[in-house]
mmCIF file of C-alpha atoms in Angstrom:
data_model
loop_
_atom_site.group_PDB
_atom_site.id
_atom_site.type_symbol
_atom_site.label_atom_id
_atom_site.label_comp_id
_atom_site.label_asym_id
_atom_site.label_seq_id
_atom_site.Cartn_x
_atom_site.Cartn_y
_atom_site.Cartn_z
ATOM 1 C CA UNK A 17 166.138 149.380 193.110
ATOM 2 C CA UNK A 18 167.055 152.449 191.030
ATOM 3 C CA UNK A 19 164.300 153.541 188.674
ATOM 4 C CA UNK A 20 165.252 153.330 184.988
ATOM 5 C CA UNK A 21 162.634 154.655 182.525
ATOM 6 C CA UNK A 22 161.884 153.012 179.187
ATOM 7 C CA UNK A 23 164.558 153.809 176.616
ATOM 8 C CA UNK A 24 161.972 154.199 173.839
ATOM 9 C CA UNK A 25 159.735 156.616 175.735
ATOM 10 C CA UNK A 26 160.084 159.421 173.193
ATOM 11 C CA UNK A 27 159.138 157.160 170.306
ATOM 12 C CA UNK A 28 155.711 156.531 171.834
ATOM 13 C CA UNK A 29 154.417 160.075 172.154
ATOM 14 C CA UNK A 30 153.421 162.886 169.844
ATOM 15 C CA UNK A 31 154.656 166.368 170.855
ATOM 16 C CA UNK A 32 153.071 169.677 169.888
ATOM 17 C CA UNK A 33 154.452 173.194 170.072
ATOM 18 C CA UNK A 34 152.765 175.502 172.554
ATOM 19 C CA UNK A 35 151.727 178.406 170.352
ATOM 20 C CA UNK A 36 154.743 180.133 168.838
ATOM 21 C CA UNK A 37 157.001 179.283 171.783
ATOM 22 C CA UNK A 38 159.952 176.942 171.756
ATOM 23 C CA UNK A 39 158.266 174.533 174.189
ATOM 24 C CA UNK A 40 156.873 171.204 173.026
ATOM 25 C CA UNK A 41 154.277 169.433 175.159
ATOM 26 C CA UNK A 42 153.046 165.848 174.863
ATOM 27 C CA UNK A 43 149.671 165.542 173.151
ATOM 28 C CA UNK A 44 148.447 163.935 176.370
ATOM 29 C CA UNK A 45 149.562 165.405 179.690
ATOM 30 C CA UNK A 46 149.004 163.939 183.155
ATOM 31 C CA UNK A 47 146.919 165.935 185.621
ATOM 32 C CA UNK A 48 147.354 165.320 189.347
ATOM 33 C CA UNK A 49 144.075 166.969 190.370
ATOM 34 C CA UNK A 50 142.666 163.702 191.716
ATOM 35 C CA UNK A 51 144.215 160.397 192.827
ATOM 36 C CA UNK A 52 147.408 161.949 194.183
ATOM 37 C CA UNK A 53 146.297 163.301 197.542
ATOM 38 C CA UNK A 54 146.793 161.700 200.926
ATOM 39 C CA UNK A 55 143.543 159.807 200.382
ATOM 40 C CA UNK A 56 145.217 157.542 197.786
ATOM 41 C CA UNK A 57 147.968 154.954 198.280
ATOM 42 C CA UNK A 58 151.384 156.330 197.442
ATOM 43 C CA UNK A 59 152.371 153.230 195.507
ATOM 44 C CA UNK A 60 149.400 153.604 193.173
ATOM 45 C CA UNK A 61 150.323 157.215 192.467
ATOM 46 C CA UNK A 62 153.918 156.162 191.968
ATOM 47 C CA UNK A 63 152.979 153.465 189.470
ATOM 48 C CA UNK A 64 150.894 155.928 187.424
ATOM 49 C CA UNK A 65 153.648 158.567 187.255
ATOM 50 C CA UNK A 66 156.340 156.042 186.377
ATOM 51 C CA UNK A 67 154.229 154.536 183.618
ATOM 52 C CA UNK A 68 153.326 157.982 182.298
ATOM 53 C CA UNK A 69 156.992 158.889 181.884
ATOM 54 C CA UNK A 70 157.669 155.533 180.236
ATOM 55 C CA UNK A 71 154.954 156.376 177.688
ATOM 56 C CA UNK A 72 156.530 159.734 176.889
ATOM 57 C CA UNK A 73 154.280 161.905 179.043
ATOM 58 C CA UNK A 74 156.768 164.546 180.091
ATOM 59 C CA UNK A 75 154.285 167.118 181.392
ATOM 60 C CA UNK A 76 152.846 166.748 184.891
ATOM 61 C CA UNK A 77 150.285 169.342 185.939
ATOM 62 C CA UNK A 78 149.557 170.336 189.541
ATOM 63 C CA UNK A 79 148.065 173.172 191.582
ATOM 64 C CA UNK A 80 148.550 174.341 195.135
ATOM 65 C CA UNK A 81 145.115 173.108 196.246
ATOM 66 C CA UNK A 82 145.160 169.638 194.662
ATOM 67 C CA UNK A 83 144.644 166.855 197.159
ATOM 68 C CA UNK A 84 142.895 166.322 199.485
ATOM 69 C CA UNK A 85 144.012 167.931 201.695
ATOM 70 C CA UNK A 86 145.241 171.078 199.982
ATOM 71 C CA UNK A 87 148.891 170.761 199.008
ATOM 72 C CA UNK A 88 149.035 166.999 199.341
ATOM 73 C CA UNK A 89 149.278 166.276 195.599
ATOM 74 C CA UNK A 90 152.388 168.451 195.463
ATOM 75 C CA UNK A 91 153.761 166.656 198.509
ATOM 76 C CA UNK A 92 153.116 163.295 196.855
ATOM 77 C CA UNK A 93 154.775 164.441 193.659
ATOM 78 C CA UNK A 94 157.748 165.699 195.649
ATOM 79 C CA UNK A 95 158.198 162.234 197.132
ATOM 80 C CA UNK A 96 157.947 160.610 193.702
ATOM 81 C CA UNK A 97 160.405 163.078 192.225
ATOM 82 C CA UNK A 98 162.920 162.385 194.959
ATOM 83 C CA UNK A 99 162.481 158.612 194.724
ATOM 84 C CA UNK A 100 162.405 158.180 190.939
ATOM 85 C CA UNK A 101 162.461 161.205 188.690
ATOM 86 C CA UNK A 102 165.083 163.579 190.112
ATOM 87 C CA UNK A 103 167.767 162.414 187.615
ATOM 88 C CA UNK A 104 165.334 163.253 184.806
ATOM 89 C CA UNK A 105 164.266 166.708 185.984
ATOM 90 C CA UNK A 106 165.453 168.353 182.771
ATOM 91 C CA UNK A 107 163.251 165.994 180.742
ATOM 92 C CA UNK A 108 160.115 167.054 182.609
ATOM 93 C CA UNK A 109 157.722 169.970 182.374
ATOM 94 C CA UNK A 110 156.221 170.511 185.823
ATOM 95 C CA UNK A 111 153.486 173.088 186.269
ATOM 96 C CA UNK A 112 151.564 174.420 189.233
ATOM 97 C CA UNK A 113 148.936 177.096 189.819
ATOM 98 C CA UNK A 114 147.551 179.472 192.414
ATOM 99 C CA UNK A 115 144.211 181.242 192.523
ATOM 100 C CA UNK A 116 141.726 179.231 194.534
ATOM 101 C CA UNK A 117 141.227 179.090 198.297
ATOM 102 C CA UNK A 118 144.368 177.716 199.939
ATOM 103 C CA UNK A 119 144.736 179.059 203.482
ATOM 104 C CA UNK A 120 142.668 181.225 205.889
ATOM 105 C CA UNK A 121 142.568 184.986 205.769
ATOM 106 C CA UNK A 122 142.598 187.616 203.035
ATOM 107 C CA UNK A 123 145.905 186.523 201.467
ATOM 108 C CA UNK A 124 145.050 182.883 200.813
ATOM 109 C CA UNK A 125 143.284 183.026 197.434
ATOM 110 C CA UNK A 126 142.589 185.012 194.250
ATOM 111 C CA UNK A 127 145.210 186.975 192.326
ATOM 112 C CA UNK A 128 147.195 189.375 194.461
ATOM 113 C CA UNK A 129 150.977 189.503 194.222
ATOM 114 C CA UNK A 130 151.116 188.619 197.921
ATOM 115 C CA UNK A 131 149.134 185.406 197.452
ATOM 116 C CA UNK A 132 150.599 184.218 194.152
ATOM 117 C CA UNK A 133 154.261 184.547 195.109
ATOM 118 C CA UNK A 134 153.734 183.188 198.625
ATOM 119 C CA UNK A 135 151.872 180.231 197.186
ATOM 120 C CA UNK A 136 154.609 179.531 194.650
ATOM 121 C CA UNK A 137 157.219 179.468 197.422
ATOM 122 C CA UNK A 138 155.081 176.957 199.334
ATOM 123 C CA UNK A 139 154.581 174.828 196.215
ATOM 124 C CA UNK A 140 158.308 174.691 195.510
ATOM 125 C CA UNK A 141 158.979 173.622 199.073
ATOM 126 C CA UNK A 142 156.359 170.867 198.952
ATOM 127 C CA UNK A 143 157.757 169.481 195.707
ATOM 128 C CA UNK A 144 161.418 169.936 196.581
ATOM 129 C CA UNK A 145 162.032 172.047 193.474
ATOM 130 C CA UNK A 146 164.036 175.184 192.765
ATOM 131 C CA UNK A 147 161.665 176.174 189.966
ATOM 132 C CA UNK A 148 158.584 175.043 188.057
ATOM 133 C CA UNK A 149 158.431 175.060 184.297
ATOM 134 C CA UNK A 150 155.024 176.752 184.118
ATOM 135 C CA UNK A 151 153.351 178.855 186.815
ATOM 136 C CA UNK A 152 149.676 179.680 186.259
ATOM 137 C CA UNK A 153 147.160 182.171 187.490
ATOM 138 C CA UNK A 154 144.489 179.566 188.208
ATOM 139 C CA UNK A 155 141.547 181.922 187.732
ATOM 140 C CA UNK A 156 140.831 185.527 186.845
ATOM 141 C CA UNK A 157 140.410 187.801 189.861
ATOM 142 C CA UNK A 158 137.854 190.561 189.177
ATOM 143 C CA UNK A 159 138.907 192.505 192.299
ATOM 144 C CA UNK A 160 142.656 192.703 191.602
ATOM 145 C CA UNK A 161 144.133 194.767 188.766
ATOM 146 C CA UNK A 162 145.239 192.419 186.003
ATOM 147 C CA UNK A 163 148.541 194.315 185.939
ATOM 148 C CA UNK A 164 149.226 193.143 189.497
ATOM 149 C CA UNK A 165 148.384 189.499 188.777
ATOM 150 C CA UNK A 166 150.464 189.408 185.593
ATOM 151 C CA UNK A 167 153.221 191.327 187.354
ATOM 152 C CA UNK A 168 153.401 188.559 189.937
ATOM 153 C CA UNK A 169 153.757 185.945 187.185
ATOM 154 C CA UNK A 170 156.536 188.020 185.631
ATOM 155 C CA UNK A 171 158.231 188.325 189.028
ATOM 156 C CA UNK A 172 158.215 184.528 189.385
ATOM 157 C CA UNK A 173 160.180 184.293 186.132
ATOM 158 C CA UNK A 174 162.538 187.128 187.050
ATOM 159 C CA UNK A 175 163.223 185.451 190.400
ATOM 160 C CA UNK A 176 164.113 182.179 188.664
ATOM 161 C CA UNK A 177 161.170 180.327 190.227
ATOM 162 C CA UNK A 178 159.352 179.676 186.917
ATOM 163 C CA UNK A 179 160.475 179.344 183.304
ATOM 164 C CA UNK A 180 157.119 180.151 181.683
ATOM 165 C CA UNK A 181 153.776 181.566 182.780
ATOM 166 C CA UNK A 182 150.201 180.646 181.985
ATOM 167 C CA UNK A 183 146.597 181.474 182.795
ATOM 168 C CA UNK A 184 143.632 179.185 183.354
ATOM 169 C CA UNK A 185 139.940 179.711 182.560
ATOM 170 C CA UNK A 186 140.482 183.269 181.311
ATOM 171 C CA UNK A 187 138.060 184.605 178.701
ATOM 172 C CA UNK A 188 139.208 185.653 175.238
ATOM 173 C CA UNK A 189 139.091 189.319 176.257
ATOM 174 C CA UNK A 190 141.076 188.854 179.454
ATOM 175 C CA UNK A 191 143.526 186.548 177.674
ATOM 176 C CA UNK A 192 144.239 189.318 175.177
ATOM 177 C CA UNK A 193 144.705 191.846 177.984
ATOM 178 C CA UNK A 194 146.936 189.507 179.982
ATOM 179 C CA UNK A 195 149.084 188.738 176.956
ATOM 180 C CA UNK A 196 149.590 192.444 176.242
ATOM 181 C CA UNK A 197 150.648 193.172 179.826
ATOM 182 C CA UNK A 198 153.070 190.258 179.869
ATOM 183 C CA UNK A 199 154.523 191.237 176.496
ATOM 184 C CA UNK A 200 155.283 194.720 177.849
ATOM 185 C CA UNK A 201 156.966 193.126 180.856
ATOM 186 C CA UNK A 202 159.087 190.881 178.636
ATOM 187 C CA UNK A 203 157.608 187.596 179.818
ATOM 188 C CA UNK A 204 155.433 186.150 177.017
ATOM 189 C CA UNK A 205 152.226 184.340 177.840
ATOM 190 C CA UNK A 206 152.925 180.691 177.072
ATOM 191 C CA UNK A 207 149.552 179.004 177.429
ATOM 192 C CA UNK A 208 145.932 179.153 178.542
ATOM 193 C CA UNK A 209 144.365 176.164 180.311
ATOM 194 C CA UNK A 210 140.577 176.116 179.820
ATOM 195 C CA UNK A 211 138.038 173.369 180.427
ATOM 196 C CA UNK A 212 136.912 171.755 177.170
ATOM 197 C CA UNK A 213 135.073 168.608 176.199
ATOM 198 C CA UNK A 214 132.336 167.197 174.008
ATOM 199 C CA UNK A 215 129.841 168.512 176.576
ATOM 200 C CA UNK A 216 131.563 171.854 177.262
ATOM 201 C CA UNK A 217 132.577 173.723 174.104
ATOM 202 C CA UNK A 218 132.793 177.277 175.415
ATOM 203 C CA UNK A 219 136.262 177.957 174.000
ATOM 204 C CA UNK A 220 135.195 177.567 170.356
ATOM 205 C CA UNK A 221 133.393 180.863 169.611
ATOM 206 C CA UNK A 222 136.245 183.220 170.603
ATOM 207 C CA UNK A 223 139.040 181.839 172.757
ATOM 208 C CA UNK A 224 140.638 179.469 170.249
ATOM 209 C CA UNK A 225 140.759 182.210 167.616
ATOM 210 C CA UNK A 226 142.335 184.569 170.133
ATOM 211 C CA UNK A 227 144.980 182.040 171.148
ATOM 212 C CA UNK A 228 145.785 181.263 167.532
ATOM 213 C CA UNK A 229 146.132 184.950 166.689
ATOM 214 C CA UNK A 230 148.345 185.635 169.715
ATOM 215 C CA UNK A 231 150.489 182.547 169.239
ATOM 216 C CA UNK A 232 149.576 181.271 172.700
ATOM 217 C CA UNK A 233 149.216 177.561 173.421
ATOM 218 C CA UNK A 234 146.089 175.830 174.693
ATOM 219 C CA UNK A 235 146.035 172.855 177.058
ATOM 220 C CA UNK A 236 142.509 171.676 177.778
ATOM 221 C CA UNK A 237 141.488 170.240 181.129
ATOM 222 C CA UNK A 238 138.566 168.005 182.011
ATOM 223 C CA UNK A 239 138.392 166.593 178.449
ATOM 224 C CA UNK A 240 136.502 163.610 179.884
ATOM 225 C CA UNK A 241 134.088 165.862 181.786
ATOM 226 C CA UNK A 242 135.257 164.444 185.134
ATOM 227 C CA UNK A 243 134.532 160.916 183.952
ATOM 228 C CA UNK A 244 131.147 161.613 182.380
ATOM 229 C CA UNK A 245 132.642 160.871 178.956
ATOM 230 C CA UNK A 246 133.581 157.306 179.822
ATOM 231 C CA UNK A 247 131.595 154.094 179.983
ATOM 232 C CA UNK A 248 131.282 154.546 183.750
ATOM 233 C CA UNK A 249 127.885 156.248 183.721
ATOM 234 C CA UNK A 250 126.170 154.593 180.761
ATOM 235 C CA UNK A 251 123.928 152.604 183.109
ATOM 236 C CA UNK A 252 123.619 155.083 185.965
ATOM 237 C CA UNK A 253 125.877 156.154 188.826
ATOM 238 C CA UNK A 254 127.998 153.278 190.151
ATOM 239 C CA UNK A 255 129.028 153.062 193.782
ATOM 240 C CA UNK A 256 132.440 154.578 194.421
ATOM 241 C CA UNK A 257 132.415 156.791 191.309
ATOM 242 C CA UNK A 258 133.129 160.515 191.559
ATOM 243 C CA UNK A 259 129.448 161.351 191.057
ATOM 244 C CA UNK A 260 128.440 158.970 193.854
ATOM 245 C CA UNK A 261 130.596 161.001 196.252
ATOM 246 C CA UNK A 262 128.916 164.256 195.159
ATOM 247 C CA UNK A 263 132.251 166.053 195.181
ATOM 248 C CA UNK A 264 133.283 168.143 192.150
ATOM 249 C CA UNK A 265 130.981 166.056 189.944
ATOM 250 C CA UNK A 266 127.433 166.465 191.206
ATOM 251 C CA UNK A 267 124.999 163.668 190.336
ATOM 252 C CA UNK A 268 122.599 166.474 189.355
ATOM 253 C CA UNK A 269 124.704 167.005 186.214
ATOM 254 C CA UNK A 270 123.925 163.490 184.992
ATOM 255 C CA UNK A 271 120.421 164.234 183.790
ATOM 256 C CA UNK A 272 118.485 161.928 181.486
ATOM 257 C CA UNK A 273 119.140 164.328 178.616
ATOM 258 C CA UNK A 274 122.891 164.305 179.235
ATOM 259 C CA UNK A 275 122.975 160.527 179.588
ATOM 260 C CA UNK A 276 121.217 160.205 176.225
ATOM 261 C CA UNK A 277 123.958 162.319 174.642
ATOM 262 C CA UNK A 278 126.665 160.229 176.301
ATOM 263 C CA UNK A 279 125.129 156.958 175.093
ATOM 264 C CA UNK A 280 124.846 158.294 171.521
ATOM 265 C CA UNK A 281 128.470 159.444 171.566
ATOM 266 C CA UNK A 282 129.485 156.053 172.934
ATOM 267 C CA UNK A 283 127.893 154.393 169.896
ATOM 268 C CA UNK A 284 129.882 156.639 167.546
ATOM 269 C CA UNK A 285 133.082 155.801 169.398
ATOM 270 C CA UNK A 286 132.365 152.077 169.138
ATOM 271 C CA UNK A 287 132.019 152.362 165.378
ATOM 272 C CA UNK A 288 135.419 154.068 165.315
ATOM 273 C CA UNK A 289 136.960 151.205 167.276
ATOM 274 C CA UNK A 290 137.520 153.388 170.316
ATOM 275 C CA UNK A 291 136.122 153.674 173.796
ATOM 276 C CA UNK A 292 134.083 156.793 174.524
ATOM 277 C CA UNK A 293 136.966 158.183 176.593
ATOM 278 C CA UNK A 294 139.443 157.633 173.774
ATOM 279 C CA UNK A 295 137.221 159.348 171.239
ATOM 280 C CA UNK A 296 136.598 162.235 173.638
ATOM 281 C CA UNK A 297 140.336 162.786 174.077
ATOM 282 C CA UNK A 298 141.046 162.491 170.358
ATOM 283 C CA UNK A 299 138.218 164.918 169.550
ATOM 284 C CA UNK A 300 139.710 167.679 171.740
ATOM 285 C CA UNK A 301 142.970 167.348 169.794
ATOM 286 C CA UNK A 302 141.379 167.646 166.351
ATOM 287 C CA UNK A 303 142.035 171.408 166.330
ATOM 288 C CA UNK A 304 145.746 172.227 165.771
ATOM 289 C CA UNK A 305 145.466 175.166 168.178
ATOM 290 C CA UNK A 306 145.001 172.686 171.042
ATOM 291 C CA UNK A 307 148.491 171.818 172.228
ATOM 292 C CA UNK A 308 147.665 169.075 174.717
ATOM 293 C CA UNK A 309 144.783 167.363 176.478
ATOM 294 C CA UNK A 310 145.181 167.150 180.236
ATOM 295 C CA UNK A 311 143.711 164.015 181.790
ATOM 296 C CA UNK A 312 144.075 162.309 185.128
ATOM 297 C CA UNK A 313 144.212 158.592 185.813
ATOM 298 C CA UNK A 314 143.213 156.402 188.740
ATOM 299 C CA UNK A 315 145.222 153.401 187.556
ATOM 300 C CA UNK A 316 147.967 152.403 185.165
ATOM 301 C CA UNK A 317 145.374 150.630 183.027
ATOM 302 C CA UNK A 318 143.312 153.788 182.662
ATOM 303 C CA UNK A 319 146.423 155.781 181.786
ATOM 304 C CA UNK A 320 147.386 153.308 179.081
ATOM 305 C CA UNK A 321 143.874 153.371 177.645
ATOM 306 C CA UNK A 322 143.996 157.173 177.504
ATOM 307 C CA UNK A 323 147.331 157.166 175.670
ATOM 308 C CA UNK A 324 145.895 154.681 173.172
ATOM 309 C CA UNK A 325 143.510 157.447 172.078
ATOM 310 C CA UNK A 326 146.458 158.964 170.192
ATOM 311 C CA UNK A 327 146.469 156.006 167.825
ATOM 312 C CA UNK A 328 143.285 157.287 166.143
ATOM 313 C CA UNK A 329 143.150 161.067 165.927
ATOM 314 C CA UNK A 330 141.586 161.356 162.478
ATOM 315 C CA UNK A 331 137.886 162.158 162.054
ATOM 316 C CA UNK A 332 135.887 162.138 158.853
ATOM 317 C CA UNK A 333 133.579 165.054 158.134
ATOM 318 C CA UNK A 334 130.642 162.675 158.509
ATOM 319 C CA UNK A 335 131.823 161.616 161.972
ATOM 320 C CA UNK A 336 132.300 165.219 163.079
ATOM 321 C CA UNK A 337 128.835 166.138 161.825
ATOM 322 C CA UNK A 338 127.253 163.252 163.717
ATOM 323 C CA UNK A 339 129.220 164.071 166.863
ATOM 324 C CA UNK A 340 128.016 167.682 166.658
ATOM 325 C CA UNK A 341 124.416 166.460 167.006
ATOM 326 C CA UNK A 342 125.155 165.243 170.523
ATOM 327 C CA UNK A 343 128.207 167.253 171.590
ATOM 328 C CA UNK A 344 126.292 170.249 172.867
ATOM 329 C CA UNK A 345 126.560 172.377 175.961
ATOM 330 C CA UNK A 346 125.367 170.419 178.974
ATOM 331 C CA UNK A 347 125.732 172.911 181.800
ATOM 332 C CA UNK A 348 128.834 171.255 183.265
ATOM 333 C CA UNK A 349 131.340 174.130 183.110
ATOM 334 C CA UNK A 350 132.077 174.566 186.811
ATOM 335 C CA UNK A 351 134.690 177.197 186.006
ATOM 336 C CA UNK A 352 132.461 179.488 183.942
ATOM 337 C CA UNK A 353 132.537 182.389 186.429
ATOM 338 C CA UNK A 354 136.269 182.894 185.863
ATOM 339 C CA UNK A 355 135.820 183.239 182.108
ATOM 340 C CA UNK A 356 132.790 185.561 182.088
ATOM 341 C CA UNK A 357 134.786 188.730 182.743
#
């Protein structure tokens, strides 16, 4: 049966401008970091993507190494695009990234022109696309001149393989430098994608001010702290959870001190009539410089619950003050090395 999306999909979503660009992004974007590799049933991934589009989520975020195995999330998305979404390609913003380890040898990671443009070609082939809407440098490379990395992003645009370019986990200083290089090349920096959550607030002292000044958008990833900011871990580490697998979320991060913070934040959310996850998503969007919150989903139900966070985005000053008592750095920024330069 031919897929037909909901006719009212654009009435259900709030859209925000990315910096001073012409591009609007949904307040909630769908990340395909987890749950879209070959280790998950295709039909489950398909149901999540179809429902996301029906709810007005037009932005789908990938990277070359999402899976497992590496590349498999892009392959899955390519199958879903071909089966369902190809007629709606011009209604979608599809992004991918390159920067982390992808294949053996000296040309399979970091920020060289060789790696970035080769990776983009591979990503396009896996997804069955002629171009992506946003191509990111996934992390800052301290060993490659920033001019080379930004030059590769510019080349992707000049070659018609990307419409916009972005950076991820770059510090305020390196963001400013990258933006200046790209401006000279004639390809403006669209967006920075940093980690940000109630337990990881590193972007507040400098980066948000820098992005606002430059007119660059901000899409925050891991706003739920890889599931820590949900009700999943209130009573410990359940079997089958991400922490129980000791993958990207180490159980060592769930200390007694952190769990006390999470339980206190959960109580605040309950008084607001939200789940902890919904409040955590809404909180990241309280600053107008944040364009979108990027969250994954393991089921349609979880996706719908995340979107429901947009129904209550207002916070009183009293609520924000109470949240600040518990929303403190918890040592969970796994991407800190990229933003220290």
